[in-house]
Coordinates of C-alpha atoms in Angstrom, one line a residue:
M1307 CA 12.3 16.6 133.0
E1308 CA 15.8 15.4 132.0
W1309 CA 17.0 14.5 128.5
T1310 CA 20.0 15.0 126.3
T1311 CA 20.2 15.5 122.6
A1312 CA 23.8 14.3 122.5
C1313 CA 24.4 11.0 120.8
R1314 CA 28.0 10.1 121.7
D1315 CA 27.7 6.6 120.4
W1316 CA 26.4 7.6 117.0
E1317 CA 29.2 5.9 115.1
E1318 CA 28.2 2.5 116.5
R1319 CA 24.5 3.2 116.1
I1320 CA 24.8 4.3 112.4
V1321 CA 26.9 1.3 111.4
N1322 CA 24.4 -1.0 113.2
G1323 CA 21.4 0.6 111.5
E1324 CA 20.0 1.8 114.8
T1325 CA 18.1 5.1 115.6
L1326 CA 20.2 8.2 115.9
I1327 CA 17.8 9.8 118.3
P1328 CA 19.1 9.2 121.8
F1329 CA 15.8 9.6 123.8
D1330 CA 12.2 8.5 123.7
P1331 CA 9.6 11.1 122.9
L1332 CA 9.3 13.5 125.8
Y1333 CA 5.5 13.6 125.5
P1334 CA 4.4 10.2 124.1
D1335 CA 0.8 11.2 123.7
E1336 CA 1.7 14.1 121.4
A1337 CA 4.1 11.9 119.4
E1338 CA 1.5 9.2 119.0
A1339 CA -1.2 11.7 117.9
A1340 CA 1.1 13.3 115.3
L1341 CA 2.3 9.9 114.0
A1342 CA -1.3 8.9 113.5
V1343 CA -1.8 11.9 111.2
F1344 CA 1.5 11.6 109.5
K1345 CA 1.1 7.9 108.7
S1346 CA -2.3 8.5 107.2
L1347 CA -1.0 11.0 104.6
P1348 CA -0.6 9.5 101.1
V1349 CA 2.7 9.5 99.1
V1350 CA 1.5 10.0 95.5
D1351 CA 4.9 9.7 93.7
V1352 CA 5.5 6.0 94.6
A1353 CA 3.7 3.0 93.1
W1354 CA 0.0 2.9 93.9
K1355 CA -1.8 -0.2 95.1
V1356 CA -5.2 -1.7 94.2
D1357 CA -7.7 -1.8 97.1
E1358 CA -10.4 -4.5 97.7
N1359 CA -12.7 -2.7 95.3
G1360 CA -10.3 -2.9 92.5
E1361 CA -9.5 0.8 92.6
A1362 CA -6.0 2.2 92.6
R1363 CA -5.0 4.4 95.5
P1364 CA -1.7 5.8 96.7
R1365 CA 0.1 4.2 99.6
N1366 CA 0.5 6.3 102.8
F1367 CA 3.6 7.1 104.9
G1368 CA 2.7 4.3 107.3
E1369 CA 3.0 1.8 104.5
V1370 CA 6.1 3.1 102.7
C1371 CA 8.5 4.5 105.3
E1372 CA 11.3 3.0 107.3
E1373 CA 11.3 3.2 111.0
W1374 CA 13.9 6.0 111.1
V1375 CA 11.3 8.4 109.6
F1376 CA 8.8 7.6 112.4
D1377 CA 11.5 8.1 115.0
L1378 CA 12.2 11.5 113.6
V1379 CA 8.5 12.5 113.4
A1380 CA 8.0 11.3 117.0
A1381 CA 11.0 13.2 118.3
I1382 CA 9.8 16.5 116.6
F1383 CA 6.1 16.4 117.7
G1384 CA 6.8 14.5 120.9
A1385 CA 8.9 17.4 122.1
Y1386 CA 5.7 19.6 122.5
D1387 CA 4.4 20.2 126.0
A1388 CA 0.7 20.8 125.2
E1389 CA -0.2 21.8 128.8
N1390 CA 2.2 24.7 128.7
A1391 CA 2.1 25.3 125.0
T1392 CA 5.8 25.1 124.8
R1393 CA 8.2 23.1 122.6
R1394 CA 11.1 21.6 124.6
I1395 CA 13.2 20.9 121.5
S1396 CA 12.7 23.6 118.9
E1397 CA 15.4 23.3 116.3
F1398 CA 16.3 20.2 114.2
L1399 CA 18.7 19.3 111.5
L1400 CA 18.3 16.3 109.2
L1401 CA 21.4 15.6 107.1
I1402 CA 20.7 12.8 104.6
A1403 CA 21.8 11.7 101.2
K1404 CA 19.9 12.7 98.0
K1405 CA 17.1 10.4 96.8
N1406 CA 16.0 9.4 100.3
A1407 CA 12.6 11.1 100.0
K1408 CA 13.8 14.1 101.8
S1409 CA 11.4 16.6 100.2
T1410 CA 8.4 14.3 100.5
I1411 CA 9.1 13.6 104.2
A1412 CA 9.6 17.3 104.8
A1413 CA 6.2 18.0 103.1
G1414 CA 4.5 15.3 105.3
I1415 CA 5.9 16.8 108.5
M1416 CA 4.7 20.3 107.6
V1417 CA 1.2 19.1 106.6
T1418 CA 1.1 17.2 109.9
A1419 CA 2.1 20.4 111.7
L1420 CA -0.7 22.3 109.9
L1421 CA -3.3 19.8 110.9
R1422 CA -2.0 19.7 114.5
N1423 CA -1.7 23.5 114.9
W1424 CA -4.2 25.2 117.1
R1425 CA -3.2 28.8 116.6
H1426 CA -5.7 30.7 114.4
S1427 CA -4.2 32.5 111.3
N1428 CA -0.8 30.9 112.0
E1429 CA 1.8 30.9 109.3
L1430 CA 3.7 27.7 108.4
L1431 CA 6.6 28.0 106.0
I1432 CA 8.7 25.8 103.8
L1433 CA 11.6 27.9 102.7
A1434 CA 13.5 26.7 99.6
P1435 CA 16.6 28.2 98.0
T1436 CA 15.1 28.2 94.5
I1437 CA 11.7 28.1 92.8
E1438 CA 12.5 24.6 91.5
V1439 CA 13.1 23.2 94.9
A1440 CA 10.0 25.0 96.2
G1441 CA 8.0 23.1 93.5
N1442 CA 9.5 19.8 94.7
S1443 CA 8.1 20.4 98.1
F1444 CA 4.7 21.7 97.1
A1445 CA 3.9 18.9 94.7
P1446 CA 3.9 16.1 97.4
A1447 CA 2.2 18.3 99.9
K1448 CA -0.6 19.0 97.4
G1449 CA -0.9 15.3 96.7
M1450 CA -1.4 14.6 100.4
V1451 CA -4.4 16.9 100.5
Q1452 CA -5.9 15.8 97.2
Y1453 CA -5.7 12.1 97.9
G1454 CA -5.7 12.1 101.7
P1455 CA -8.3 10.8 104.1
E1456 CA -11.7 12.5 103.9
E1457 CA -11.1 14.4 107.1
V1458 CA -7.9 15.9 105.6
R1459 CA -9.7 16.9 102.3
K1460 CA -12.4 18.7 104.3
L1461 CA -10.0 20.6 106.5
L1462 CA -7.4 21.7 103.9
R1463 CA -7.5 23.4 100.5
C1464 CA -4.7 24.1 98.0
Q1465 CA -4.0 27.3 96.1
D1466 CA -1.6 26.3 93.3
H1467 CA -0.7 29.8 92.1
T1468 CA 0.7 30.8 95.4
R1469 CA 1.9 27.3 96.5
T1470 CA -0.3 27.7 99.6
I1471 CA -2.3 25.2 101.7
T1472 CA -5.0 26.7 104.0
H1473 CA -6.7 25.2 107.0
N1474 CA -10.5 25.9 106.6
V1475 CA -11.1 26.1 110.3
T1476 CA -8.1 27.9 111.9
G1477 CA -7.3 29.9 108.8
A1478 CA -3.6 28.9 109.2
T1479 CA -1.6 28.6 106.1
L1480 CA 1.3 26.4 104.9
K1481 CA 3.2 28.3 102.2
I1482 CA 6.1 27.1 100.1
V1483 CA 8.4 29.9 99.0
A1484 CA 11.6 30.5 97.3
A1485 CA 14.0 32.5 99.4
D1486 CA 14.6 36.2 98.8
S1487 CA 14.3 39.2 100.9
D1488 CA 11.0 40.3 99.5
T1489 CA 9.1 37.1 100.1
L1490 CA 10.4 36.8 103.7
S1491 CA 9.9 40.4 104.7
G1492 CA 7.3 40.6 107.5
K1493 CA 6.8 36.9 107.9
K1494 CA 5.7 35.7 111.3
A1495 CA 5.8 31.9 110.8
G1496 CA 5.4 29.7 113.8
F1497 CA 6.7 26.5 112.0
I1498 CA 9.5 26.7 109.5
L1499 CA 11.2 24.0 107.4
V1500 CA 14.3 25.0 105.5
E1501 CA 15.0 22.9 102.4
E1502 CA 18.6 22.3 101.2
L1503 CA 20.4 24.4 103.9
W1504 CA 23.7 23.8 102.1
A1505 CA 22.5 26.1 99.2
F1506 CA 22.0 29.0 101.6
G1507 CA 25.6 28.8 102.5
K1508 CA 26.4 30.2 99.1
R1509 CA 24.0 33.1 99.4
P1510 CA 25.1 36.5 100.6
K1511 CA 23.4 37.6 103.8
A1512 CA 21.7 34.2 104.2
A1513 CA 22.1 34.3 108.0
A1514 CA 20.1 37.5 108.1
M1515 CA 17.5 36.0 105.7
L1516 CA 17.0 33.0 108.0
Q1517 CA 16.8 35.2 111.0
E1518 CA 14.0 37.1 109.3
A1519 CA 12.2 33.9 108.5
T1520 CA 12.4 32.5 112.0
G1521 CA 11.8 35.7 113.9
G1522 CA 8.1 34.8 114.5
L1523 CA 9.1 32.0 116.9
I1524 CA 9.8 34.5 119.6
A1525 CA 6.0 35.0 120.1
R1526 CA 5.2 31.3 119.2
P1527 CA 6.9 29.0 121.8
E1528 CA 5.0 26.0 120.4
G1529 CA 6.8 26.4 117.0
F1530 CA 9.9 24.7 115.5
V1531 CA 12.5 25.1 112.8
I1532 CA 13.7 22.1 110.8
Y1533 CA 16.6 22.1 108.4
V1534 CA 16.8 19.3 105.9
T1535 CA 19.8 19.0 103.6
T1536 CA 22.3 17.0 101.8
H1537 CA 26.0 17.8 101.9
S1538 CA 27.2 20.7 99.8
D1539 CA 28.9 20.3 96.4
E1540 CA 31.7 22.6 97.7
P1541 CA 33.4 22.8 101.1
P1542 CA 30.8 24.1 103.6
A1543 CA 30.5 27.9 103.9
G1544 CA 28.4 30.6 105.5
V1545 CA 25.4 29.7 107.5
W1546 CA 25.6 26.0 106.4
K1547 CA 29.1 25.6 107.8
A1548 CA 28.0 27.3 111.1
K1549 CA 24.9 25.1 111.5
L1550 CA 26.7 21.9 110.6
E1551 CA 29.6 22.5 113.0
Y1552 CA 27.2 23.5 115.8
F1553 CA 24.9 20.4 115.4
R1554 CA 27.9 18.1 115.2
D1555 CA 29.1 19.5 118.5
V1556 CA 25.7 19.1 120.1
R1557 CA 25.6 15.5 118.8
D1558 CA 29.1 14.7 120.1
G1559 CA 28.4 16.3 123.5
V1560 CA 30.9 19.1 123.0
I1561 CA 28.1 21.6 123.4
K1562 CA 25.2 21.0 125.7
D1563 CA 22.0 22.3 124.1
R1564 CA 18.8 20.4 124.9
K1565 CA 16.8 22.5 122.5
R1566 CA 18.5 21.3 119.4
L1567 CA 18.7 17.9 117.8
G1568 CA 20.8 16.8 114.9
V1569 CA 20.0 13.6 112.9
L1570 CA 23.1 13.4 110.8
Y1571 CA 23.5 10.5 108.4
E1572 CA 27.2 10.6 107.7
F1573 CA 30.1 8.2 107.7
P1574 CA 32.2 7.8 110.8
P1575 CA 35.7 9.4 110.5
K1576 CA 37.5 6.1 110.3
M1577 CA 35.3 4.9 107.4
L1578 CA 36.0 8.2 105.6
E1579 CA 39.7 7.7 106.1
D1580 CA 39.5 4.2 104.8
E1581 CA 37.2 5.2 101.9
A1582 CA 34.7 2.6 103.0
Y1583 CA 32.0 4.7 101.4
L1584 CA 33.1 3.2 98.0
E1585 CA 31.9 -0.2 99.1
A1586 CA 28.3 -1.0 98.1
E1587 CA 27.6 -2.8 101.4
N1588 CA 28.1 0.5 103.2
F1589 CA 25.7 2.6 101.2
Y1590 CA 23.0 2.2 103.8
I1591 CA 24.9 4.3 106.3
T1592 CA 24.0 7.6 104.6
N1593 CA 21.0 6.2 102.7
P1594 CA 18.6 4.9 105.4
N1595 CA 15.8 4.6 102.7
I1596 CA 17.9 2.2 100.6
G1597 CA 15.7 -0.4 99.0
R1598 CA 12.7 2.0 99.0
S1599 CA 13.3 5.4 97.4
V1600 CA 16.9 4.6 96.3
S1601 CA 18.4 1.3 95.2
S1602 CA 21.9 0.0 95.9
E1603 CA 22.2 -1.1 92.3
W1604 CA 21.5 2.4 91.0
L1605 CA 24.1 3.9 93.4
E1606 CA 26.7 1.4 92.3
D1607 CA 26.1 2.2 88.6
K1608 CA 26.3 6.0 89.2
L1609 CA 29.4 5.6 91.4
R1610 CA 31.1 3.6 88.7
E1611 CA 30.3 6.3 86.1
A1612 CA 31.6 9.0 88.5
L1613 CA 34.8 7.2 89.2
A1614 CA 35.3 6.7 85.4
G1615 CA 34.6 10.4 84.7
G1616 CA 31.2 10.0 83.1
S1617 CA 29.6 13.0 81.4
D1618 CA 25.9 12.8 82.4
G1619 CA 26.1 15.0 85.5
A1620 CA 27.2 12.2 87.8
G1621 CA 30.7 12.3 86.4
D1622 CA 32.1 14.7 89.0
K1623 CA 33.3 12.3 91.6
Q1624 CA 33.2 14.7 94.5
T1625 CA 29.8 16.0 93.7
F1626 CA 28.4 12.5 93.5
L1627 CA 30.0 11.5 96.7
A1628 CA 28.7 14.6 98.5
K1629 CA 25.1 14.3 97.2
H1630 CA 24.5 10.6 97.1
L1631 CA 26.8 9.3 99.8
N1632 CA 27.0 12.4 102.1
V1633 CA 30.8 12.4 101.9
P1634 CA 31.9 15.9 102.8
I1635 CA 34.0 17.7 100.2
G1636 CA 37.4 18.8 101.3
L1637 CA 39.1 19.8 98.0
N1638 CA 36.8 19.9 95.0
L1639 CA 38.6 17.3 92.9
R1640 CA 37.3 18.1 89.4
R1641 CA 38.7 16.5 86.3
D1642 CA 40.2 19.9 85.3
R1643 CA 41.8 20.5 88.7
W1644 CA 45.4 21.4 89.3
E1645 CA 47.2 18.1 90.0
G1646 CA 48.5 19.6 93.3
A1647 CA 44.9 19.3 94.7
D1648 CA 45.4 15.6 94.9
Y1649 CA 48.2 16.0 97.5
C1650 CA 47.4 19.3 99.2
E1651 CA 45.5 17.8 102.2
A1652 CA 48.2 15.2 102.8
A1653 CA 50.8 18.0 102.8
A1654 CA 48.9 19.9 105.6
R1655 CA 50.8 20.0 108.9
P1656 CA 49.1 22.5 111.3
D1657 CA 51.5 21.5 114.0
F1658 CA 54.4 22.8 111.9
V1659 CA 52.9 25.9 110.3
A1660 CA 50.0 27.0 112.5
S1661 CA 51.0 30.6 112.0
L1662 CA 53.6 32.9 110.4
D1663 CA 55.5 33.0 113.7
D1664 CA 55.9 29.2 113.5
L1665 CA 57.2 29.4 110.0
I1666 CA 59.8 32.1 110.9
E1667 CA 60.9 30.2 113.9
R1668 CA 61.5 27.0 112.0
C1669 CA 63.1 28.4 108.8
E1670 CA 66.5 29.7 107.9
V1671 CA 65.4 31.8 104.9
C1672 CA 62.1 33.1 103.5
V1673 CA 60.8 34.5 100.2
L1674 CA 57.5 36.2 99.5
G1675 CA 55.1 35.8 96.6
I1676 CA 52.5 38.5 95.9
D1677 CA 49.6 38.5 93.5
G1678 CA 46.6 40.8 93.2
G1679 CA 44.1 42.6 91.1
G1680 CA 41.5 45.4 91.2
R1681 CA 38.8 46.5 93.6
D1682 CA 36.8 43.3 93.2
D1683 CA 39.8 41.0 93.6
L1684 CA 41.9 39.6 96.3
L1685 CA 45.5 40.6 97.1
G1686 CA 47.3 37.4 97.9
L1687 CA 50.5 36.9 99.8
C1688 CA 52.5 33.7 100.3
V1689 CA 55.5 33.4 102.6
M1690 CA 57.6 30.3 101.8
G1691 CA 60.5 29.3 104.0
R1692 CA 63.2 26.6 104.0
E1693 CA 63.3 24.7 107.3
R1694 CA 66.6 24.5 109.1
D1695 CA 68.4 21.1 109.0
S1696 CA 65.6 19.3 107.1
G1697 CA 65.5 21.6 104.1
R1698 CA 61.8 21.1 103.7
W1699 CA 59.8 24.0 102.4
L1700 CA 57.0 25.5 104.6
M1701 CA 54.2 27.7 103.3
W1702 CA 51.8 30.2 104.8
M1703 CA 49.2 32.4 103.1
H1704 CA 47.1 35.5 103.7
A1705 CA 44.8 37.6 101.6
W1706 CA 43.2 41.0 101.7
C1707 CA 40.0 42.3 100.0
W1708 CA 38.0 45.5 99.9
P1709 CA 34.4 45.7 100.9
A1710 CA 33.5 46.1 97.3
T1711 CA 34.6 42.6 96.7
L1712 CA 31.8 41.3 98.9
E1713 CA 29.2 43.2 96.8
R1714 CA 30.6 42.4 93.4
R1715 CA 31.5 38.8 94.1
K1716 CA 28.3 37.8 95.9
E1717 CA 28.8 34.1 95.1
I1718 CA 31.9 34.0 97.3
A1719 CA 31.0 36.7 99.9
E1720 CA 30.1 34.2 102.6
R1721 CA 33.2 32.2 102.0
L1722 CA 35.3 35.4 102.4
I1723 CA 33.6 36.3 105.6
D1724 CA 34.4 32.8 106.9
L1725 CA 38.0 33.2 106.0
E1726 CA 38.2 36.5 107.9
K1727 CA 36.8 34.8 111.0
V1728 CA 39.6 32.3 111.1
G1729 CA 42.2 35.0 110.4
D1730 CA 43.2 33.9 106.9
L1731 CA 41.8 37.1 105.2
T1732 CA 41.5 40.7 106.1
I1733 CA 38.6 42.8 104.9
C1734 CA 40.1 46.3 104.5
R1735 CA 38.6 49.2 106.4
E1736 CA 40.9 51.7 104.7
V1737 CA 42.0 51.8 101.0
S1738 CA 45.6 51.2 101.9
D1739 CA 45.1 48.4 104.5
D1740 CA 46.1 45.7 102.0
V1741 CA 49.3 47.4 100.8
I1742 CA 50.4 48.2 104.4
G1743 CA 49.6 44.6 105.5
V1744 CA 51.8 43.1 102.8
A1745 CA 54.6 45.6 103.5
D1746 CA 54.5 45.0 107.2
I1747 CA 55.2 41.3 106.7
A1748 CA 58.0 42.0 104.2
E1749 CA 59.6 44.5 106.5
R1750 CA 59.4 42.2 109.5
L1751 CA 61.2 39.4 107.5
S1752 CA 63.8 41.8 106.2
E1753 CA 64.6 43.2 109.7
E1754 CA 65.0 39.6 111.1
G1755 CA 67.4 38.8 108.3
M1756 CA 65.2 36.1 106.8
L1757 CA 65.1 37.6 103.2
P1758 CA 67.8 37.0 100.6
E1759 CA 69.7 40.0 99.3
K1760 CA 68.4 39.3 95.8
A1761 CA 65.2 37.8 94.5
A1762 CA 63.3 38.0 97.8
V1763 CA 59.9 39.0 96.6
G1764 CA 58.2 37.4 93.5
V1765 CA 55.4 39.3 91.9
D1766 CA 53.0 39.4 89.0
A1767 CA 53.8 43.0 88.2
A1768 CA 50.4 43.8 86.8
G1769 CA 48.2 45.8 89.1
I1770 CA 50.4 46.0 92.2
S1771 CA 52.3 49.3 91.7
A1772 CA 51.1 50.6 95.1
V1773 CA 52.6 47.5 96.8
L1774 CA 55.9 47.9 95.0
D1775 CA 56.1 51.6 96.0
E1776 CA 55.4 50.7 99.7
L1777 CA 58.0 48.0 99.6
A1778 CA 60.6 50.5 98.3
L1779 CA 59.7 52.8 101.2
R1780 CA 60.3 50.0 103.6
G1781 CA 63.9 49.5 102.4
L1782 CA 63.5 46.6 99.9
D1783 CA 65.7 47.5 96.9
A1784 CA 65.1 46.7 93.2
D1785 CA 67.3 43.6 93.2
Q1786 CA 65.0 42.0 95.8
I1787 CA 61.8 42.3 93.8
V1788 CA 61.5 40.0 90.8
A1789 CA 58.6 39.9 88.2
I1790 CA 57.7 36.2 87.8
P1791 CA 56.6 35.2 84.2
Q1792 CA 52.9 34.1 84.3
G1793 CA 50.6 32.0 82.1
Y1794 CA 52.2 29.0 80.4
R1795 CA 55.6 30.0 81.7
L1796 CA 54.5 28.9 85.2
N1797 CA 54.0 25.4 83.9
G1798 CA 57.3 24.1 85.4
V1799 CA 56.4 25.8 88.8
T1800 CA 52.9 24.3 89.0
K1801 CA 54.3 20.8 88.3
G1802 CA 57.2 21.2 90.7
M1803 CA 55.0 22.4 93.5
S1804 CA 52.6 19.5 93.0
R1805 CA 55.6 17.1 93.1
K1806 CA 57.0 18.5 96.3
M1807 CA 53.5 18.3 98.0
A1808 CA 53.3 14.7 96.9
D1809 CA 56.7 13.7 98.3
G1810 CA 56.2 15.6 101.5
S1811 CA 59.0 18.1 101.0
L1812 CA 56.6 21.0 100.9
L1813 CA 54.3 21.4 103.9
H1814 CA 51.6 24.0 104.8
G1815 CA 49.4 24.6 107.8
G1816 CA 46.1 23.4 106.3
Q1817 CA 44.7 26.9 106.3
P1818 CA 41.2 27.1 105.0
L1819 CA 42.4 29.8 102.6
T1820 CA 45.0 27.4 101.1
L1821 CA 42.5 24.6 100.7
W1822 CA 39.9 26.9 99.2
C1823 CA 42.3 28.4 96.6
V1824 CA 43.7 25.0 95.7
S1825 CA 40.2 23.6 95.2
N1826 CA 39.3 26.6 93.0
A1827 CA 42.3 26.1 90.7
K1828 CA 41.4 24.9 87.2
T1829 CA 43.8 24.1 84.4
E1830 CA 44.0 24.7 80.7
L1831 CA 45.8 22.7 78.1
R1832 CA 47.6 24.8 75.5
G1833 CA 50.1 22.9 73.3
N1834 CA 52.1 20.7 75.5
A1835 CA 51.6 22.9 78.6
T1836 CA 49.0 22.4 81.3
Y1837 CA 48.8 25.4 83.5
V1838 CA 46.7 27.3 86.0
T1839 CA 45.3 30.7 85.3
K1840 CA 42.8 33.0 86.9
Q1841 CA 40.8 33.0 83.6
A1842 CA 40.5 29.2 83.7
S1843 CA 39.4 29.3 87.3
G1844 CA 36.5 31.8 86.6
T1845 CA 34.9 33.7 89.4
M1846 CA 36.5 31.5 92.2
K1847 CA 39.6 33.2 93.5
I1848 CA 43.1 31.8 93.4
D1849 CA 45.3 34.9 93.9
P1850 CA 47.0 33.5 97.1
L1851 CA 47.8 30.3 95.1
I1852 CA 49.3 32.4 92.3
A1853 CA 51.3 34.2 95.0
A1854 CA 52.5 30.7 96.2
F1855 CA 53.6 29.9 92.7
N1856 CA 55.6 33.1 92.6
A1857 CA 57.3 32.3 95.9
F1858 CA 58.0 28.7 94.8
D1859 CA 59.8 30.1 91.7
L1860 CA 62.1 32.1 94.0
M1861 CA 62.6 29.3 96.5
S1862 CA 63.7 27.0 93.6
R1863 CA 66.7 29.3 93.2
H1864 CA 68.2 28.1 96.5
P1865 CA 68.3 31.5 98.2
Q1866 CA 70.6 32.4 101.0
A1867 CA 69.2 34.6 103.8
S1868 CA 71.0 37.9 104.4
G1869 CA 71.5 36.8 108.0
G1870 CA 73.7 33.7 107.3
P1871 CA 74.5 30.7 105.1
S1872 CA 71.8 28.3 103.8
I1873 CA 71.4 24.6 104.4
Y1874 CA 72.8 24.0 100.9
Q1875 CA 76.0 26.0 101.7
K1876 CA 76.3 24.1 105.0
R1877 CA 76.4 20.9 103.0
G1878 CA 79.1 22.2 100.7
A1879 CA 77.0 23.1 97.7
L1880 CA 77.9 26.0 95.5
V1881 CA 75.0 28.4 95.3
L1882 CA 75.1 31.2 92.8

């Protein structure tokens, strides 16, 4: 049997409102049987109807769903080869905007799986990131049993206190659980649905947790794993980032994997570039249930509030766009953001500054900025150079952290691991790895004649005495190391750096570390000064960005490299 889960024409399909599933059900009889069950299940949280006897009853999936839901259900259950008890496609990802009945549809799929399952004492699992989300899945599933057809009520029973539905004949159970290591330990589920996968991207060791939850599929080839999610309210991280990128590559035909199918309701890149998602006539692209569980008018009202900076929870523009329109977040553009965040992505030129080597090759002079803290902090380094001939400033960052940081800062642990994978961060194996790493770069620049003889390294002197000692051992003298005033005294630097990003005279390589730190930066208003501090930015780290501010301060002094005259001197300017 031949099929492909790639959907290379998905952009055209999604704009035309066509199915995103590029094949017919592999086993039509299985798809039809499962659809008959699914369509009969009631949806209790929509308007009920009055039957011919004058009694109110809930409508079922067959009456309230759009065709895309049936296509998805048919693809999932129609991938099962009953003769060989094997599922040909075993992993699915549904990416869809909020308010599109995601949890209700997920519950219906799992109740259908419980009814279609033949394995005695099998475990079916809906895994939610929190107790609240678990409740959102259990409530509709319970309603499907209580108000379902008579055959369903006879076969299934609910246990509210454990959020469990049990099959009276097979003894199989569907359990809705909130994720933690205790609840998942020893699970041997044959069918798993993971709610809000994006939230697992924030959890430390989430990949291991999901591996524990899905381990039972090894002995249950008829099983499946389904991930249903919206976009994250931050740039994707951890297991969510890995899954999203993989399923996109499968959809686009970059990776050939016939056992995985992604149904991703997201805007085509050109529409994202043109901000077409702000037009009401395009809301349907990521809201296939529009007109049913979500209305265009409601989305328009909430979008207007978000753009105006409303205060009811929809006021954060980026969060609203991510959740309700499935627009992926690049920089988290909060109202209290550093103004440079508005221009940071446009200033990214990976072709110019793909690495430190690129920066050194292009520049006539370089300065360093350093910032760091304690054992649960990052040590941030920024190298800023002035490009030959053009005079543009180029920027490259790196960071170091100790393993203790991953334990003490669990909320960003997965993000730090991602940054290590792309080479932007080093997790130290030895206590002095960070100090040596910074000094190695400084020494290299010094030996190549790239550093000025004075004011070459800008530091926040607090907490980096070990770095200063190592720099001295590498031959950097006291005149080359400058303590940069912090706090409100950086106000001019933060404004200047934002302006140079805006006018294109400061470029960077688009490093994930740079984008993350910029998105984390929050501002405080004190008197007439608006400035960025670590305290304002809370637990999200900005040390490499503070290092960049330190380097910017030094570059603003028009330095001359020890190896030759600067671009300013070549143009006849007097440089003190």
